[in-house]
CSV table of C-alpha atoms and ligand atoms in Angstrom, one decimal:
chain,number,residue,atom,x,y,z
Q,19,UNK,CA,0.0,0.0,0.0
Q,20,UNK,CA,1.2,3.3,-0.9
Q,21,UNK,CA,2.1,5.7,2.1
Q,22,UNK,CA,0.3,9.7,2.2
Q,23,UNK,CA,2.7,12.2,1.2
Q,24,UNK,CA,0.2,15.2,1.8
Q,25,UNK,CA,1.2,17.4,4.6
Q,26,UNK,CA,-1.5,18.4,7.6
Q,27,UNK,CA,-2.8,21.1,5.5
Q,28,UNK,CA,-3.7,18.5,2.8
Q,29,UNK,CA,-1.3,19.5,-0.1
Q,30,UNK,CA,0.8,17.3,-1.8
Q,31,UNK,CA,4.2,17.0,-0.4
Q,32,UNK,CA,6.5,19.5,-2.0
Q,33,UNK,CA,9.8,18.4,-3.8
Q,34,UNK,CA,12.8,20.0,-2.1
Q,35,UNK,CA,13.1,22.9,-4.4
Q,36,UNK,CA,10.1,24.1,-5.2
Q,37,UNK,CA,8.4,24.0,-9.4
Q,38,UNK,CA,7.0,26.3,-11.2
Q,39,UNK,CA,3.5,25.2,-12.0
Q,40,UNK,CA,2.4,28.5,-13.7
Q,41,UNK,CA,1.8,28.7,-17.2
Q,42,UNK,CA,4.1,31.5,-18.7
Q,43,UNK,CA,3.3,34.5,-21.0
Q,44,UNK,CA,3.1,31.5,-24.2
Q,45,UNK,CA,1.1,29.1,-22.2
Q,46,UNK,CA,3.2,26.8,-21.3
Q,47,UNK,CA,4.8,25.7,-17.6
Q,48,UNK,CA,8.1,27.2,-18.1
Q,49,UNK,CA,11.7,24.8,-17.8
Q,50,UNK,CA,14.1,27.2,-20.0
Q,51,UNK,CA,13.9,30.2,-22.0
Q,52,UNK,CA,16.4,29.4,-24.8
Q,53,UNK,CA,16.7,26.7,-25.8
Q,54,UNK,CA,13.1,26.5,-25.7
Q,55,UNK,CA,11.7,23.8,-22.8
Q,56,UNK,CA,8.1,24.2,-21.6
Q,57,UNK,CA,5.4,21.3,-20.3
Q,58,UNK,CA,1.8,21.6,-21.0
Q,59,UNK,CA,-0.2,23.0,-18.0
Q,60,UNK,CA,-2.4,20.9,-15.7
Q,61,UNK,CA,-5.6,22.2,-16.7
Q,62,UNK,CA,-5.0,21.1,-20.6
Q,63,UNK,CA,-4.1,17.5,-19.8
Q,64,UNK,CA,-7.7,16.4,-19.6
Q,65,UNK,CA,-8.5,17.8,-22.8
Q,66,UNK,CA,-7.6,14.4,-25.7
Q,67,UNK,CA,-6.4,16.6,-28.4
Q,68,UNK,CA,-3.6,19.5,-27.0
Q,69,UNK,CA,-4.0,22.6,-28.7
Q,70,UNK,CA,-0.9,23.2,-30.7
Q,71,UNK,CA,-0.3,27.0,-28.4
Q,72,UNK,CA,-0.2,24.3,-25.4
Q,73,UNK,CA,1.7,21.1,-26.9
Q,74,UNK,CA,4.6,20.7,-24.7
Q,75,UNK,CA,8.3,22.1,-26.6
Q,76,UNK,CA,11.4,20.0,-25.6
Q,77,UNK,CA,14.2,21.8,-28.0
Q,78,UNK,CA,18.1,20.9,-26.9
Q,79,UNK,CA,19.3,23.6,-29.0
Q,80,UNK,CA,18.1,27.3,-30.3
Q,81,UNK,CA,15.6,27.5,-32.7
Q,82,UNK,CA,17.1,27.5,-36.6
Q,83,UNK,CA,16.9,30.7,-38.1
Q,84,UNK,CA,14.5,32.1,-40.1
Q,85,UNK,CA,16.9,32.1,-43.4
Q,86,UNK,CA,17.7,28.7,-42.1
Q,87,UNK,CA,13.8,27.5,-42.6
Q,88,UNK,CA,12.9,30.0,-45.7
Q,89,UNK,CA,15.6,28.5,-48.1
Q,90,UNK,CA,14.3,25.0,-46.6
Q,91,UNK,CA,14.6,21.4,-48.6
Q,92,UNK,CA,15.0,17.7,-47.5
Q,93,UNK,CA,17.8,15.9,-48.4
Q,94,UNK,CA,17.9,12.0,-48.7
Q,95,UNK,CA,21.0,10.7,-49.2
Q,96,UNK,CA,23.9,8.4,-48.9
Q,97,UNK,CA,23.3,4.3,-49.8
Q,98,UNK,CA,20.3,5.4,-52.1
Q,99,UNK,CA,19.5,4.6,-55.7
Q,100,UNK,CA,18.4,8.1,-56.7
Q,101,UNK,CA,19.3,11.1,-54.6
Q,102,UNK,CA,16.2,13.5,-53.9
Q,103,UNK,CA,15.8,16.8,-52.9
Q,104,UNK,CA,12.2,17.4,-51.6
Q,105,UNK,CA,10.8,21.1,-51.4
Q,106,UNK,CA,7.1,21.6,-49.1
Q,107,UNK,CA,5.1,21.8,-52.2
Q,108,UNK,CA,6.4,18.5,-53.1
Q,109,UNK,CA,5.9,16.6,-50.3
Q,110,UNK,CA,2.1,18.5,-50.4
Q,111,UNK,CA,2.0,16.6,-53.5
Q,112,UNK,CA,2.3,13.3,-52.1
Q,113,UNK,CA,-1.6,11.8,-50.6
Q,114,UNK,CA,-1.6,12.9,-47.3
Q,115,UNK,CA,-1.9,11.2,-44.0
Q,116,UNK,CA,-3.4,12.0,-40.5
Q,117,UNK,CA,-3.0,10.7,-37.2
Q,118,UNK,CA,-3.7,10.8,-33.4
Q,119,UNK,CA,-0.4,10.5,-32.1
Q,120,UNK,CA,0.3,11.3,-27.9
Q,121,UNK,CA,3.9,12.4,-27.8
Q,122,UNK,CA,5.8,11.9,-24.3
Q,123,UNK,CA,9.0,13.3,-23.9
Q,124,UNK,CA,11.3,10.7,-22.3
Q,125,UNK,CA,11.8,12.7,-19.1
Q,126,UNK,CA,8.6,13.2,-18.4
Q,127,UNK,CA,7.7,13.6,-14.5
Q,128,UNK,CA,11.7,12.9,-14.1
Q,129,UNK,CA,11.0,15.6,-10.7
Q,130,UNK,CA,9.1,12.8,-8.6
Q,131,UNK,CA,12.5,10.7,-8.9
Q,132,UNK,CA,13.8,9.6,-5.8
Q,133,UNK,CA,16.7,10.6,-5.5
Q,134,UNK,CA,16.9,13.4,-7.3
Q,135,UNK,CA,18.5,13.3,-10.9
Q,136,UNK,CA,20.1,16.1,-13.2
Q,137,UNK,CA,17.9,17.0,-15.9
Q,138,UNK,CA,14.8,18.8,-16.7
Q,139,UNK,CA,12.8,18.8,-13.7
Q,140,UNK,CA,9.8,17.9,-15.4
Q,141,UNK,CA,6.7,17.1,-13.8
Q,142,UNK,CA,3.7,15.4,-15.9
Q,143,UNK,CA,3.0,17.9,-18.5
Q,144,UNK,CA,6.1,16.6,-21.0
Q,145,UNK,CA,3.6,14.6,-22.8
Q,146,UNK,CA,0.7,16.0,-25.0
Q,147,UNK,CA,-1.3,14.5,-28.4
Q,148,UNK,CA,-1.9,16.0,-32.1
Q,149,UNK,CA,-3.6,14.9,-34.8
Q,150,UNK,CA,-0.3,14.8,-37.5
Q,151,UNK,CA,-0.5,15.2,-40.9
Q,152,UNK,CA,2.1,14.6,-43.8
Q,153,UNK,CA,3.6,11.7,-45.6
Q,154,UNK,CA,4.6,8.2,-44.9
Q,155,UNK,CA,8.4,8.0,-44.5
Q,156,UNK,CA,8.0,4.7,-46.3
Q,157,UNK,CA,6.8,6.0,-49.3
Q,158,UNK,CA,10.0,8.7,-49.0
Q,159,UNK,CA,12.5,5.7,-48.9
Q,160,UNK,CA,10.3,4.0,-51.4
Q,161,UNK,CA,11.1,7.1,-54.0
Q,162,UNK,CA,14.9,6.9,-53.5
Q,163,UNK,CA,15.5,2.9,-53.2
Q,164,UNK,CA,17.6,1.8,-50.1
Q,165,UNK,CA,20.5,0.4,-51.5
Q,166,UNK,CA,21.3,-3.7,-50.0
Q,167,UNK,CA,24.3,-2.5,-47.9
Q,168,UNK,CA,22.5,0.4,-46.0
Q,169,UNK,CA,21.2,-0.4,-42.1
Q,170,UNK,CA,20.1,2.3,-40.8
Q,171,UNK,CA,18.3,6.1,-42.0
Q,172,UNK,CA,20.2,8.8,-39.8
Q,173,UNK,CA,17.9,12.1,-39.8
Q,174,UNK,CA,19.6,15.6,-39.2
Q,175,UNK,CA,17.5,18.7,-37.9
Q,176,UNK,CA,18.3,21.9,-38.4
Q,177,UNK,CA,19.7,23.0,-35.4
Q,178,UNK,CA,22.9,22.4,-33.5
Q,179,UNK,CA,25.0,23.6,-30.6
Q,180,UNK,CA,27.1,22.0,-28.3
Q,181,UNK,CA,25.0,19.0,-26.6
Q,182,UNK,CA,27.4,19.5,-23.2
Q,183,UNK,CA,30.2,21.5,-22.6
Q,184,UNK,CA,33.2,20.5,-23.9
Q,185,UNK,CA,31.7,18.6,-27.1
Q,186,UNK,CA,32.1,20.5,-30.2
Q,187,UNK,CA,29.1,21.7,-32.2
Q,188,UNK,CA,26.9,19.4,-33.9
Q,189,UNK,CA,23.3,18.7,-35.4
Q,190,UNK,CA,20.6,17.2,-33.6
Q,191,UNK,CA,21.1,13.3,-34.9
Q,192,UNK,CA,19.1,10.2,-34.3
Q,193,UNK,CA,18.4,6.9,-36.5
Q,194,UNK,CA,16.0,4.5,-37.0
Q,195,UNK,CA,16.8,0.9,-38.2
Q,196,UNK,CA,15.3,0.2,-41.5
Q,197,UNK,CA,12.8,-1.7,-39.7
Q,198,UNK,CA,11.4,0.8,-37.7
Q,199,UNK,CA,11.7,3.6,-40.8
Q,200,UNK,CA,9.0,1.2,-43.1
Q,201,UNK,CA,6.8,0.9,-40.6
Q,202,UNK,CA,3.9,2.9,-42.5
Q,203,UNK,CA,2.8,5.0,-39.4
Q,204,UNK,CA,6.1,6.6,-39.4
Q,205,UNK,CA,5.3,9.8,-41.0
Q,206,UNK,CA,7.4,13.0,-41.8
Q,207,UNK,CA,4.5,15.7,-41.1
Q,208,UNK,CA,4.2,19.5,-42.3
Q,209,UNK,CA,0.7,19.7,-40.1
Q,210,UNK,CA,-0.5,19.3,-36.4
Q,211,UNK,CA,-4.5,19.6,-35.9
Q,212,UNK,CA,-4.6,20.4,-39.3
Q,213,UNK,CA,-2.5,23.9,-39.2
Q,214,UNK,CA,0.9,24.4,-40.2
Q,215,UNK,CA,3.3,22.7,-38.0
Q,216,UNK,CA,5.2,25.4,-36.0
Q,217,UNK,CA,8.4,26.9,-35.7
Q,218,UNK,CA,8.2,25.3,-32.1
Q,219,UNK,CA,7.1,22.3,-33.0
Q,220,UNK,CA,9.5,21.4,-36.3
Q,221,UNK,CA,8.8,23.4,-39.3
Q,222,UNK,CA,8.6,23.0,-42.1
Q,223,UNK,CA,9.0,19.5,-41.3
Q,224,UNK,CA,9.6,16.5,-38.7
Q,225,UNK,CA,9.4,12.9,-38.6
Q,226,UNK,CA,7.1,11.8,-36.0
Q,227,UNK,CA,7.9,8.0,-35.0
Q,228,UNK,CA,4.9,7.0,-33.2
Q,229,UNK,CA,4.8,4.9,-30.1
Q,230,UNK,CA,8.3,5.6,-29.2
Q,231,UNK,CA,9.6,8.2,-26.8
Q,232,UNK,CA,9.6,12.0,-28.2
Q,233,UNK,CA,13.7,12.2,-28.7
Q,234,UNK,CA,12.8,10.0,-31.8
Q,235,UNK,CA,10.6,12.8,-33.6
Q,236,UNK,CA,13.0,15.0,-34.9
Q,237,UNK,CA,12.3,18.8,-35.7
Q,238,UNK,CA,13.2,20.5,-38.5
Q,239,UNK,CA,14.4,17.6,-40.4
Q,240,UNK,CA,16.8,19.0,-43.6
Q,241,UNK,CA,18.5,15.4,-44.4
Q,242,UNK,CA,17.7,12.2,-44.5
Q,243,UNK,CA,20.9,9.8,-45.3
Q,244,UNK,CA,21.3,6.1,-45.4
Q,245,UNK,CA,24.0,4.5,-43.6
Q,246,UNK,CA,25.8,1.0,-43.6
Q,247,UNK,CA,26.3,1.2,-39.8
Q,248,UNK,CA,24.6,1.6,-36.8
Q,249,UNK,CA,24.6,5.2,-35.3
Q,250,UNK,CA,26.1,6.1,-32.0
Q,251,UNK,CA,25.8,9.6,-31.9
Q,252,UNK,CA,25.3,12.1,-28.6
Q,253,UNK,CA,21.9,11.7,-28.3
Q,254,UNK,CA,21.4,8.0,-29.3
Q,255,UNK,CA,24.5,7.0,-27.4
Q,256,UNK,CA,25.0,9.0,-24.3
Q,257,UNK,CA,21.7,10.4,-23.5
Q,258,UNK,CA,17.8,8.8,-23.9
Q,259,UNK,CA,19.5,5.4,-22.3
Q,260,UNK,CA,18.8,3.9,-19.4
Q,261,UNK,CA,22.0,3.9,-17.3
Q,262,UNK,CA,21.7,1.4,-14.6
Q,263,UNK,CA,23.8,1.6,-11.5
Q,264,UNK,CA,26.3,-0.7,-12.9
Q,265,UNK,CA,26.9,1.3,-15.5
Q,266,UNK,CA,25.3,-1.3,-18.3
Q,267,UNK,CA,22.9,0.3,-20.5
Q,268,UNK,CA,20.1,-0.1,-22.8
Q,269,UNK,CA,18.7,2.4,-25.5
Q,270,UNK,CA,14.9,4.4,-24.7
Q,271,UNK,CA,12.5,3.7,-27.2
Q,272,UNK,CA,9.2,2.8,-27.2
Q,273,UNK,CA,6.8,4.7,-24.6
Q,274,UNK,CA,5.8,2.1,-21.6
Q,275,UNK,CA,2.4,2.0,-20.1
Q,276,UNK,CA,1.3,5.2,-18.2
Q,277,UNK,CA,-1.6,6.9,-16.8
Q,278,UNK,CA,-2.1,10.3,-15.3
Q,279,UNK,CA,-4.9,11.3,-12.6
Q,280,UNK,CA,-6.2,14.4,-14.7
Q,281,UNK,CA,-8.9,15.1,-12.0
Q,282,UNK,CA,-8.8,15.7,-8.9
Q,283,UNK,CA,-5.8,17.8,-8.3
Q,284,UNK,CA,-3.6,16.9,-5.5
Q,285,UNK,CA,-4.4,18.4,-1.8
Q,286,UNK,CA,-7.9,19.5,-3.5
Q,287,UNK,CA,-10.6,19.1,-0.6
Q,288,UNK,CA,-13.5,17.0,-1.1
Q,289,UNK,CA,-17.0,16.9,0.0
Q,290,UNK,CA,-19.0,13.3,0.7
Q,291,UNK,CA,-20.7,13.6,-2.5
Q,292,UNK,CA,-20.3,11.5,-5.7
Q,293,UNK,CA,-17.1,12.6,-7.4
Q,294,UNK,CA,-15.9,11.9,-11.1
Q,295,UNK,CA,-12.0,11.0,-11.1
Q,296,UNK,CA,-10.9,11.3,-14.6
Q,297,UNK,CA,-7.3,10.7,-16.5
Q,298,UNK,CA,-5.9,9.5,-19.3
Q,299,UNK,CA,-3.6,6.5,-20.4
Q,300,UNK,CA,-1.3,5.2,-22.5
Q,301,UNK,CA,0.9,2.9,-24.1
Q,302,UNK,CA,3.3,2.7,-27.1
Q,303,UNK,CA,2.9,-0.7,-26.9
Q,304,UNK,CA,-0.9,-0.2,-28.3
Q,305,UNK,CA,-4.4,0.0,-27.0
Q,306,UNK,CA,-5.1,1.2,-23.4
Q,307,UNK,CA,-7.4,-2.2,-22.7
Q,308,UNK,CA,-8.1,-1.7,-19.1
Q,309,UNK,CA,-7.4,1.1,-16.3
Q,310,UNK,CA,-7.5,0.4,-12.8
Q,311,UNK,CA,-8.5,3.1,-9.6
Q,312,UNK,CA,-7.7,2.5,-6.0
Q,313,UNK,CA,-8.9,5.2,-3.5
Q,314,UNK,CA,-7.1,3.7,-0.5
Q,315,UNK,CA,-3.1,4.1,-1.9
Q,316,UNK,CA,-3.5,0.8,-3.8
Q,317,UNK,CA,-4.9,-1.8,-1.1
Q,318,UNK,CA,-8.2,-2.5,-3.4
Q,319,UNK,CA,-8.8,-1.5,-7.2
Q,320,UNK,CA,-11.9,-0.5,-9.0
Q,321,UNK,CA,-11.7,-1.0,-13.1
Q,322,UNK,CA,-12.6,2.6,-14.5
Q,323,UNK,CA,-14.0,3.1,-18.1
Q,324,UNK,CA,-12.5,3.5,-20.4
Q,325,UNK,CA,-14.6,6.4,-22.9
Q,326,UNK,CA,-13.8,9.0,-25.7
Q,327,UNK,CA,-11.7,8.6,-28.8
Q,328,UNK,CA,-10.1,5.0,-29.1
Q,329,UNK,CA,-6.4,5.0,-31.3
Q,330,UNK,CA,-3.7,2.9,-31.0
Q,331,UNK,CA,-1.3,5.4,-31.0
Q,332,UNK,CA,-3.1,8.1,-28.8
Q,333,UNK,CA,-3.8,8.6,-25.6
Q,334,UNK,CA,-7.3,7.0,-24.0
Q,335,UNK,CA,-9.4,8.9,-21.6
Q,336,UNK,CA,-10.8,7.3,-18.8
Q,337,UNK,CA,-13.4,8.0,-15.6
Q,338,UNK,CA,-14.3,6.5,-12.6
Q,339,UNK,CA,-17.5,7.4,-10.0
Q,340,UNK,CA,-16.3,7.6,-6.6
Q,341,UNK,CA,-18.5,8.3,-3.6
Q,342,UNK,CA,-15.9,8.7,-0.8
Q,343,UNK,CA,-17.1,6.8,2.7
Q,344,UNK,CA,-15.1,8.6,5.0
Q,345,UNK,CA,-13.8,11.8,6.1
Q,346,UNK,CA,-9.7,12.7,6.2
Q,347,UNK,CA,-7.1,11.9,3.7
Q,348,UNK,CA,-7.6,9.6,0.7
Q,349,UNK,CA,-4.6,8.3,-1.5
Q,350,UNK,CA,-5.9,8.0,-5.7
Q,351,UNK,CA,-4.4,5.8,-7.6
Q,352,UNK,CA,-4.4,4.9,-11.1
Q,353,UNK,CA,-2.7,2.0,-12.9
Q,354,UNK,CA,-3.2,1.5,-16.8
Q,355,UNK,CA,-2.7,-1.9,-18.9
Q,356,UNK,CA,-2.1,-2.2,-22.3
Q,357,UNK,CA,-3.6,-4.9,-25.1
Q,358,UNK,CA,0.4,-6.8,-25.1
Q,359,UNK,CA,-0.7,-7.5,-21.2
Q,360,UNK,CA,2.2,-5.0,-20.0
Q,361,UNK,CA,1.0,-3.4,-16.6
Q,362,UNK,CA,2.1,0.0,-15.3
Q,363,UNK,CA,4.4,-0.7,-12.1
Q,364,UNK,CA,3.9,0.7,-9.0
Q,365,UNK,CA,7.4,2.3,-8.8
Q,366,UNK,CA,9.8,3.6,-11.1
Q,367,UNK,CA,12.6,2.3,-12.2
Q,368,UNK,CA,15.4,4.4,-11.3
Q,369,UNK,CA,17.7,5.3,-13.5
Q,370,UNK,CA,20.5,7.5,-13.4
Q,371,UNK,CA,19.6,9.8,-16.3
Q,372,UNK,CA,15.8,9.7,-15.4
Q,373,UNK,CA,13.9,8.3,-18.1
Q,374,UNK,CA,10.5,6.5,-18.7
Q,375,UNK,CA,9.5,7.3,-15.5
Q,376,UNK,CA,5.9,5.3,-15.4
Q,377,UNK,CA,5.2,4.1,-11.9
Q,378,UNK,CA,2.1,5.5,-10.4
Q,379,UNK,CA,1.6,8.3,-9.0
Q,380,UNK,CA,-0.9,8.9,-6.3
Q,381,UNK,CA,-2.9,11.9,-5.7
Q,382,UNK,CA,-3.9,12.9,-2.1
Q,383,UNK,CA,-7.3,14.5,-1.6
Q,384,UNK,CA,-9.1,15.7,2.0
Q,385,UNK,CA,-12.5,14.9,2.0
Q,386,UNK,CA,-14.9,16.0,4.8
A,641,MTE,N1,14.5,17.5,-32.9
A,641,MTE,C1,15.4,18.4,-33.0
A,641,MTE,N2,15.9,18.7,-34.2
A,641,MTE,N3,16.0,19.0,-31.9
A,641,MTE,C2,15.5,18.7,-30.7
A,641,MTE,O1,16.0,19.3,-29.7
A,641,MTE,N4,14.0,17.3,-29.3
A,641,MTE,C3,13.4,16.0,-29.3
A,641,MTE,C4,12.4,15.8,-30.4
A,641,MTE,N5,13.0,16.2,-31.6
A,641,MTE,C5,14.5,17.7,-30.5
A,641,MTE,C6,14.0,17.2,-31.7
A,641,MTE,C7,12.8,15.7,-28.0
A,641,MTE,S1,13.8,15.3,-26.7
A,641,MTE,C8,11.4,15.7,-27.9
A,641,MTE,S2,10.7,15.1,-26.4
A,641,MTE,C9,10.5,16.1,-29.0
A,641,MTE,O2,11.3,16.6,-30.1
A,641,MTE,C10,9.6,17.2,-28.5
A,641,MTE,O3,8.8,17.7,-29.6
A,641,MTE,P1,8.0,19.0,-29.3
A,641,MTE,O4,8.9,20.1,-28.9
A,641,MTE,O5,7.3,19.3,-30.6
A,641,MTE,O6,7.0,18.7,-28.3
């Protein structure tokens, strides 16, 4: 059974230093300034769809300037048959494709950590969901031929910097195997809720790998090139793995089963009355199939329904009637299960770089 963390005046315990839980002058709950970091505030993670103002913004490096974006093109490259240069108004040409895809950035919640890790302090608002539109990357690598020898597609963004002091300037870099790239979800996307995508979020285009982790979907993507090897670089290699305390380590890829407590609110005080806990849940893995609520810190559970929009790669909303039969503290738990079986664990794995942080997380409410 999980233990109350509220304090006597019924708010959630605080984390040593305190978080800012304010939405800033854009919307978002502010991390950093430049580059760009924000999480999507409380109040917008009940809603299915994120508006795009409020989708949460995970950049490593400054935006790419405007020249950078106007004289745009996408390079594919390297162990191809026929090299391609793709403007917007040719990939516009192409039949387009939508999707509900939830997007969680691998850090998400990494503040509830015990102990404490470096790294964004994020609490649960690195995670959001668009409806994407573009082209399949398949029918991309389809266009150019992948040559027998070639592996792996490495995709460059635009931007670049140092990724920690004392390593020279580079591009933002990450791969898929050739595996992963024909999967026909896989989609390089100019559009998000049917708008432009954004400077913020990757224009004029980004690949958007569904299912995995948000380090995968790279912004601003200007090249495309085929390799014969498998990539190592800074951000495949030394960060987005799990890094246990033996130092072994394996890579962060596909999201693992989640849910989030969207209402109540921690330290909220509740009357006696019939009260509608609400959330969401998720699983790269595929369909939510079954979400769980225990109002007494996880002794007995209660299956909640499961209602609203039902996609395999996007989040599923869920509610569950509660009529509280005593006064003073209650613990709220939620615990999701996806359709491979996989369960959402009580606790976290911790890991050294705090990643795929999915144990549950228990909300504390007063009622009286
Ligand atoms: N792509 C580029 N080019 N540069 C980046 O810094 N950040 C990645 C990914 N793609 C990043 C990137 C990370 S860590 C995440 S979680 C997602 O973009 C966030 O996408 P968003 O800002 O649109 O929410």
């Amino acid at each position: 059974m999980l233990k109350c963390t509220c304090t006597e005046a019924g708010t959630a315990k605080a984390n040593e230093e305190p978080l800012c839980t304010q939405p800033d002058e854009i919307g978002l709950v502010p991390i950093e300034q430049d580059p760009l970091i924000g999480e999507t505030p409380q109040g917008t993670l009940q809603s299915w769809l994120t508006p795009n103002s409020l989708f949460y913004v995970r950049n490593h490096y400054s935006f790419p300037t405007p020249e950078e974006t106007n004289s745009w093109s996408l390079v594919i490259d390297g162990h191809v048959s026929t090299q391609l240069e793709l403007t917007l108004d040719d990939f516009r040409q192409f039949p387009k494709q939508t999707l509900p895809i939830t997007m969680e950035c691998a850090g998400n919640n990494r503040s509830d950590l015990q102990p404490r890790v470096p790294g964004n302090p994020f609490q649960n608002g690195a995670i959001s969901t668009a409806i994407w539109g573009g082209v399949p990357l398949n029918e991309i690598l389809a266009k150019v031929g992948i040559k027998s020898e070639a592996v792996e597609v490495l995709f460059e963004g635009l931007d670049s910097g140092s990724p920690e002091p004392g390593v020279d300037t580079e591009p933002y870099l990450r791969s898929l195997s050739l595996d992963m790239a024909g999967n026909p979800n896989v989609l390089l996307a100019y559009e998000m809720n049917g708008e432009p995508l954004s400077l913020e979020h990757g224009y004029p285009l980004r690949l958007i790998v569904p299912g995995w982790y948000g380090m995968a979907s790279v912004k601003w993507l200007r090249r495309m090139t085929l390799i014969t090897e498998k990539f190592h670089g800074f951000f495949q290699g030394e960060r987005y793995i799990i890094e246990e305390k033996d130092g072994t380590s394996v890579p962060v890829t596909d999201i693992q089963v989640k849910s989030l407590i969207s209402w109540p609110q921690p330290g909220m005080a509740l009357s006696r009355d019939s009260h509608n806990i609400s959330g969401l849940a998720w699983s790269g893995s595929g369909h939510i199939n079954r979400v769980q609520v225990s109002h007494d810190g996880g002794e007995t559970w209660n299956d909640a329904q499961l209602v609203g929009p039902r996609y395999e790669y996007a989040w599923q909303q869920w509610n569950y009637d509660w009529t509280p039969d005593s006064d003073g503290h209650h613990i709220i738990v939620a615990r999701a299960e996806d359709e491979k079986g996989n369960v959402q664990p009580m606790d976290t794995h911790w890991n050294r770089l705090g990643y795929v942080i999915n144990g549950v997380k228990p909300v504390c409410v007063n009622v009286s």
